[in-house]
């Protein structure tokens, strides 16, 4: 009993100097509880309002979207008017012409290929994602150039399987010129994922759609001379070894060659790979060395030349388009 009295006495002693611990009435507890509930309700309503505004102001997602498209650039396609443009662009205008899908059509090589095919009477439809590896304004200018020739470029990603299937549904392509790829050697050191996404996954996405198409199109695609890698034998030959890539870009192109072989072996797809060297000409890529050399020459700057092993001469192959 004395212990209980002692505890009761302690309840009325200061807990800290100058402060007293006071018993809280039930009314105070109820008031505090109701206040907490009110604050919680207000914050919940604000949170719901923010979420509502976010989704309300966001553009609606495409009905044919799926998780695999989370890396794709947004683009609008589909509808009667869109299909009409696709068919018109791909319509064959010569007796023995082809209907060709050109991927990477707004690129340097893709623009020239699309223009040449169109002028000889083939039906040509372009596909490009207009990425910002270099100034997209140049790609838009090429797009305008092709539009004047009657070539429509669909804006979309090579990994967008739904889009690819739709294109083959609208047009029975006889050929595919696959030039869409992530270019550049140094760029791969900082952006490796973009090379796997475009050069490997994108190639597989295209082949998956092509193998199911009726008729199965013949495919010509851009490999690269970089697959020769650390091979020191010159001049290069198609029979030379290509198992020593010197960059991630080269490795993805080598992987593409093995993938092409596999799809030909299993599904009978007709595939022809072209190992391009340095391509130059009108409407060329601004990131290429010859542009830098030209600017330095015009500005009177010195161009450094690197020697090969044992003070050997350095040579580079160029292809004029």
Coordinates of C-alpha atoms in Angstrom, one line a residue:
X1 CA 0.0 0.0 0.0
X2 CA 2.9 2.3 0.9
X3 CA 4.3 1.5 -2.6
X4 CA 1.1 2.6 -4.3
X5 CA 1.2 5.9 -2.4
X6 CA 4.7 6.5 -3.4
X7 CA 3.9 6.0 -7.1
X8 CA 1.0 8.3 -6.7
X9 CA 3.3 10.9 -5.2
X10 CA 5.7 10.6 -8.1
X11 CA 2.9 11.3 -10.7
X12 CA 2.7 14.9 -9.4
X13 CA 6.4 15.7 -9.3
X14 CA 8.0 17.7 -12.1
X15 CA 9.2 15.4 -15.0
X16 CA 11.7 18.2 -16.0
X17 CA 12.6 21.4 -14.2
X18 CA 9.8 23.9 -14.4
X19 CA 7.3 21.4 -16.0
X20 CA 4.7 19.3 -14.3
X21 CA 3.3 16.0 -15.6
X22 CA -0.5 16.5 -15.6
X23 CA -3.2 13.9 -16.1
X24 CA -4.9 14.3 -19.5
X25 CA -8.7 14.2 -19.5
X26 CA -10.7 11.8 -21.7
X27 CA -12.0 14.9 -23.4
X28 CA -8.5 16.0 -24.4
X29 CA -7.7 12.6 -25.8
X30 CA -10.9 12.5 -27.9
X31 CA -10.2 16.0 -29.2
X32 CA -6.7 15.1 -30.2
X33 CA -7.8 11.9 -31.9
X34 CA -10.5 13.7 -33.9
X35 CA -7.9 16.3 -34.9
X36 CA -5.5 13.7 -36.1
X37 CA -8.3 12.0 -38.2
X38 CA -9.2 15.4 -39.7
X39 CA -5.6 16.1 -40.7
X40 CA -5.2 12.6 -42.2
X41 CA -8.4 13.1 -44.2
X42 CA -7.2 16.4 -45.6
X43 CA -3.8 15.0 -46.6
X44 CA -5.5 12.0 -48.2
X45 CA -7.8 14.3 -50.2
X46 CA -4.8 16.4 -51.4
X47 CA -2.9 13.2 -52.4
X48 CA -5.9 11.9 -54.4
X49 CA -6.3 15.3 -56.1
X50 CA -2.6 15.3 -57.1
X51 CA -2.9 11.8 -58.6
X52 CA -6.1 12.8 -60.4
X53 CA -4.5 15.8 -61.9
X54 CA -1.5 13.8 -63.0
X55 CA -3.5 11.2 -64.9
X56 CA -6.0 13.7 -66.2
X57 CA -3.3 15.9 -67.7
X58 CA -1.2 13.0 -69.0
X59 CA -1.8 11.9 -72.6
X60 CA -3.8 8.7 -73.0
X61 CA -1.8 5.6 -73.6
X62 CA -2.2 3.7 -76.8
X63 CA -4.6 0.8 -76.8
X64 CA -1.9 -1.4 -78.3
X65 CA 0.7 -0.6 -75.7
X66 CA 2.5 -3.3 -73.7
X67 CA 5.4 -3.5 -71.2
X68 CA 7.9 -4.0 -74.0
X69 CA 7.2 -0.5 -75.3
X70 CA 8.4 1.3 -72.2
X71 CA 11.6 2.3 -74.0
X72 CA 9.9 3.4 -77.2
X73 CA 9.4 6.9 -78.3
X74 CA 5.9 8.1 -78.4
X75 CA 4.3 8.1 -81.8
X76 CA 0.8 8.2 -83.2
X77 CA -0.2 5.6 -85.9
X78 CA -3.3 3.9 -87.1
X79 CA -6.6 4.9 -88.6
X80 CA -8.0 5.0 -92.1
X81 CA -6.1 8.1 -93.2
X82 CA -2.8 6.7 -91.9
X83 CA -3.3 3.4 -93.6
X84 CA -4.1 5.2 -96.9
X85 CA -0.8 7.1 -96.7
X86 CA 1.0 3.8 -96.0
X87 CA -0.5 2.0 -98.9
X88 CA 0.0 4.9 -101.3
X89 CA 3.7 5.2 -100.4
X90 CA 4.3 1.5 -100.7
X91 CA 2.4 1.1 -104.0
X92 CA 4.6 -0.4 -106.8
X93 CA 4.7 1.8 -109.9
X94 CA 6.8 -0.3 -112.3
X95 CA 6.1 -3.6 -113.9
X96 CA 8.7 -5.6 -112.1
X97 CA 9.0 -3.4 -109.0
X98 CA 9.2 -4.4 -105.3
X99 CA 7.4 -3.2 -102.3
X100 CA 10.1 -2.3 -99.8
X101 CA 10.0 -1.4 -96.1
X102 CA 13.1 0.8 -95.3
X103 CA 13.9 1.0 -91.6
X104 CA 16.1 3.9 -90.6
X105 CA 14.7 5.8 -93.6
X106 CA 15.5 9.2 -92.2
X107 CA 19.1 8.3 -91.7
X108 CA 21.9 9.1 -94.2
X109 CA 22.0 5.8 -96.0
X110 CA 18.3 5.2 -95.6
X111 CA 17.4 8.5 -97.3
X112 CA 19.5 7.7 -100.4
X113 CA 18.2 4.1 -100.6
X114 CA 14.6 5.2 -100.3
X115 CA 15.0 7.9 -102.9
X116 CA 16.8 5.5 -105.3
X117 CA 14.2 2.8 -105.0
X118 CA 11.3 5.2 -105.4
X119 CA 12.8 6.7 -108.5
X120 CA 13.1 3.3 -110.2
X121 CA 9.4 2.6 -109.6
X122 CA 9.4 0.5 -106.4
X123 CA 6.9 1.1 -103.6
X124 CA 8.8 2.4 -100.6
X125 CA 7.6 2.9 -97.0
X126 CA 10.0 4.3 -94.4
X127 CA 10.2 3.7 -90.7
X128 CA 12.3 5.8 -88.3
X129 CA 12.2 6.9 -84.6
X130 CA 14.0 10.2 -85.2
X131 CA 16.2 9.8 -82.2
X132 CA 18.6 12.5 -81.0
X133 CA 21.9 10.7 -81.5
X134 CA 22.6 13.8 -83.7
X135 CA 20.5 16.8 -84.4
X136 CA 17.0 15.5 -85.4
X137 CA 16.5 18.6 -87.5
X138 CA 18.7 17.0 -90.2
X139 CA 16.5 13.8 -90.1
X140 CA 13.4 16.0 -90.4
X141 CA 14.9 17.7 -93.4
X142 CA 15.6 14.4 -95.0
X143 CA 12.1 13.4 -94.3
X144 CA 10.8 16.4 -96.1
X145 CA 13.1 15.6 -99.0
X146 CA 11.6 12.1 -99.3
X147 CA 8.0 13.3 -98.9
X148 CA 8.5 15.4 -102.1
X149 CA 9.4 12.1 -103.8
X150 CA 6.3 10.4 -102.5
X151 CA 7.9 8.4 -99.6
X152 CA 6.0 8.4 -96.3
X153 CA 8.1 7.8 -93.2
X154 CA 6.2 6.2 -90.3
X155 CA 7.5 7.5 -87.0
X156 CA 8.0 4.6 -84.6
X157 CA 10.5 2.3 -83.0
X158 CA 11.9 -0.9 -84.5
X159 CA 11.1 -2.7 -81.3
X160 CA 7.4 -1.8 -81.5
X161 CA 6.2 -5.3 -82.6
X162 CA 2.5 -4.1 -82.8
X163 CA 3.5 -1.4 -85.2
X164 CA 5.5 -3.8 -87.3
X165 CA 2.7 -6.3 -87.5
X166 CA 0.3 -3.5 -88.5
X167 CA 2.6 -2.4 -91.3
X168 CA 2.8 -5.9 -92.7
X169 CA -0.9 -6.3 -92.3
X170 CA -1.5 -3.2 -94.4
X171 CA 1.2 -3.9 -97.0
X172 CA 2.5 -7.3 -98.2
X173 CA 6.1 -6.2 -98.4
X174 CA 8.3 -8.2 -100.8
X175 CA 11.6 -6.8 -99.4
X176 CA 12.9 -5.1 -96.2
X177 CA 15.9 -2.8 -96.2
X178 CA 16.9 -2.8 -92.6
X179 CA 19.1 0.2 -91.9
X180 CA 17.8 1.2 -88.4
X181 CA 20.5 0.9 -85.9
X182 CA 22.4 2.8 -83.2
X183 CA 25.6 4.0 -84.8
X184 CA 28.8 5.3 -83.4
X185 CA 31.7 3.5 -81.6
X186 CA 32.6 6.0 -78.8
X187 CA 28.9 6.6 -78.0
X188 CA 28.6 3.0 -76.9
X189 CA 30.9 3.6 -73.9
X190 CA 28.4 5.8 -72.3
X191 CA 25.1 4.4 -73.7
X192 CA 25.5 0.6 -74.0
X193 CA 21.8 -0.1 -73.6
X194 CA 20.8 1.8 -76.7
X195 CA 23.0 -0.5 -78.8
X196 CA 21.5 -3.7 -77.4
X197 CA 18.0 -2.2 -77.7
X198 CA 18.4 -1.2 -81.4
X199 CA 21.0 -3.4 -82.9
X200 CA 20.1 -6.7 -81.3
X201 CA 16.6 -6.5 -79.8
X202 CA 15.3 -4.4 -82.7
X203 CA 16.8 -6.8 -85.3
X204 CA 15.1 -9.8 -83.6
X205 CA 11.8 -7.9 -83.3
X206 CA 11.9 -7.3 -87.1
X207 CA 12.9 -10.9 -87.9
X208 CA 10.1 -12.3 -85.7
X209 CA 7.5 -10.3 -87.7
X210 CA 9.1 -11.1 -91.0
X211 CA 9.1 -14.9 -90.4
X212 CA 5.4 -14.8 -89.8
X213 CA 4.6 -12.6 -92.8
X214 CA 2.9 -13.9 -96.0
X215 CA 4.8 -13.6 -98.3
X216 CA 8.0 -13.7 -96.4
X217 CA 10.1 -10.7 -97.4
X218 CA 13.7 -10.9 -98.5
X219 CA 15.8 -8.9 -96.1
X220 CA 18.9 -6.8 -96.8
X221 CA 20.4 -5.4 -93.6
X222 CA 23.4 -3.2 -92.6
X223 CA 26.2 -5.0 -90.8
X224 CA 29.5 -3.2 -90.5
X225 CA 33.2 -3.5 -91.4
X226 CA 33.8 -3.1 -87.7
X227 CA 33.1 -6.8 -87.3
X228 CA 36.7 -7.5 -88.5
X229 CA 37.8 -6.0 -85.2
X230 CA 41.3 -6.8 -84.2
X231 CA 42.0 -8.7 -87.4
X232 CA 45.3 -7.4 -88.7
X233 CA 45.2 -9.0 -92.2
X234 CA 44.6 -6.6 -95.0
X235 CA 42.9 -6.2 -97.3
X236 CA 39.8 -7.6 -95.6
X237 CA 37.9 -10.5 -97.0
X238 CA 34.5 -11.9 -96.2
X239 CA 36.3 -15.1 -95.2
X240 CA 38.4 -13.4 -92.6
X241 CA 37.8 -14.1 -88.9
X242 CA 35.3 -11.8 -87.1
X243 CA 35.4 -13.2 -83.6
X244 CA 37.5 -10.3 -82.1
X245 CA 35.3 -7.2 -81.9
X246 CA 37.1 -4.1 -80.7
X247 CA 34.0 -2.2 -79.5
X248 CA 30.5 -2.8 -78.2
X249 CA 29.1 -1.5 -81.5
X250 CA 31.1 -4.1 -83.4
X251 CA 30.0 -6.8 -81.0
X252 CA 26.3 -5.9 -81.6
X253 CA 26.8 -6.1 -85.4
X254 CA 28.6 -9.4 -85.1
X255 CA 25.7 -10.6 -83.0
X256 CA 23.4 -9.5 -85.7
X257 CA 25.2 -11.7 -88.2
X258 CA 24.9 -14.7 -86.0
X259 CA 21.2 -14.0 -85.4
X260 CA 20.7 -13.6 -89.2
X261 CA 22.3 -17.0 -89.8
X262 CA 20.0 -18.6 -87.2
X263 CA 16.8 -17.2 -88.7
X264 CA 17.9 -18.3 -92.1
X265 CA 18.7 -21.8 -90.8
X266 CA 15.5 -22.3 -88.8
X267 CA 12.9 -20.3 -90.6
X268 CA 14.3 -20.0 -94.1
X269 CA 14.4 -16.2 -94.1
X270 CA 16.4 -14.7 -97.0
X271 CA 18.9 -12.4 -95.4
X272 CA 21.9 -10.6 -96.9
X273 CA 24.2 -8.6 -94.7
X274 CA 26.3 -5.7 -96.0
X275 CA 29.5 -4.8 -94.1
X276 CA 29.6 -1.0 -94.8
X277 CA 32.8 0.9 -94.4
X278 CA 32.9 4.7 -93.9
X279 CA 30.1 6.0 -96.0
X280 CA 30.1 9.7 -97.1
X281 CA 28.3 12.0 -99.4
X282 CA 25.4 14.5 -99.5
X283 CA 23.2 14.6 -96.4
X284 CA 25.9 12.8 -94.4
X285 CA 26.1 12.3 -90.7
X286 CA 27.6 15.3 -88.9
X287 CA 29.4 13.1 -86.4
X288 CA 31.7 11.5 -89.0
X289 CA 35.4 12.3 -89.1
X290 CA 35.4 13.9 -92.6
X291 CA 33.1 16.7 -91.3
X292 CA 35.6 17.5 -88.5
X293 CA 38.5 17.3 -90.9
X294 CA 36.8 19.7 -93.3
X295 CA 36.0 22.2 -90.6
X296 CA 39.6 22.1 -89.3
X297 CA 41.0 22.6 -92.7
X298 CA 38.8 25.6 -93.4
X299 CA 39.7 27.0 -90.0
X300 CA 43.5 26.4 -90.6
X301 CA 43.7 23.9 -87.7
X302 CA 46.1 21.0 -87.6
X303 CA 44.7 17.5 -88.0
X304 CA 46.6 15.0 -85.8
X305 CA 47.4 11.7 -87.4
X306 CA 48.0 8.6 -85.2
X307 CA 50.5 6.0 -86.2
X308 CA 49.8 2.3 -86.3
X309 CA 52.0 -0.2 -84.4
X310 CA 55.7 -0.1 -85.3
X311 CA 55.3 3.3 -87.0
X312 CA 53.1 1.8 -89.7
X313 CA 50.9 3.9 -92.0
X314 CA 47.2 4.3 -91.2
X315 CA 44.6 3.7 -93.9
X316 CA 40.8 3.9 -93.9
X317 CA 38.3 2.7 -96.4
X318 CA 35.6 5.1 -97.6
X319 CA 32.5 4.5 -99.6
X320 CA 31.0 7.3 -101.6
X321 CA 27.2 7.3 -101.9

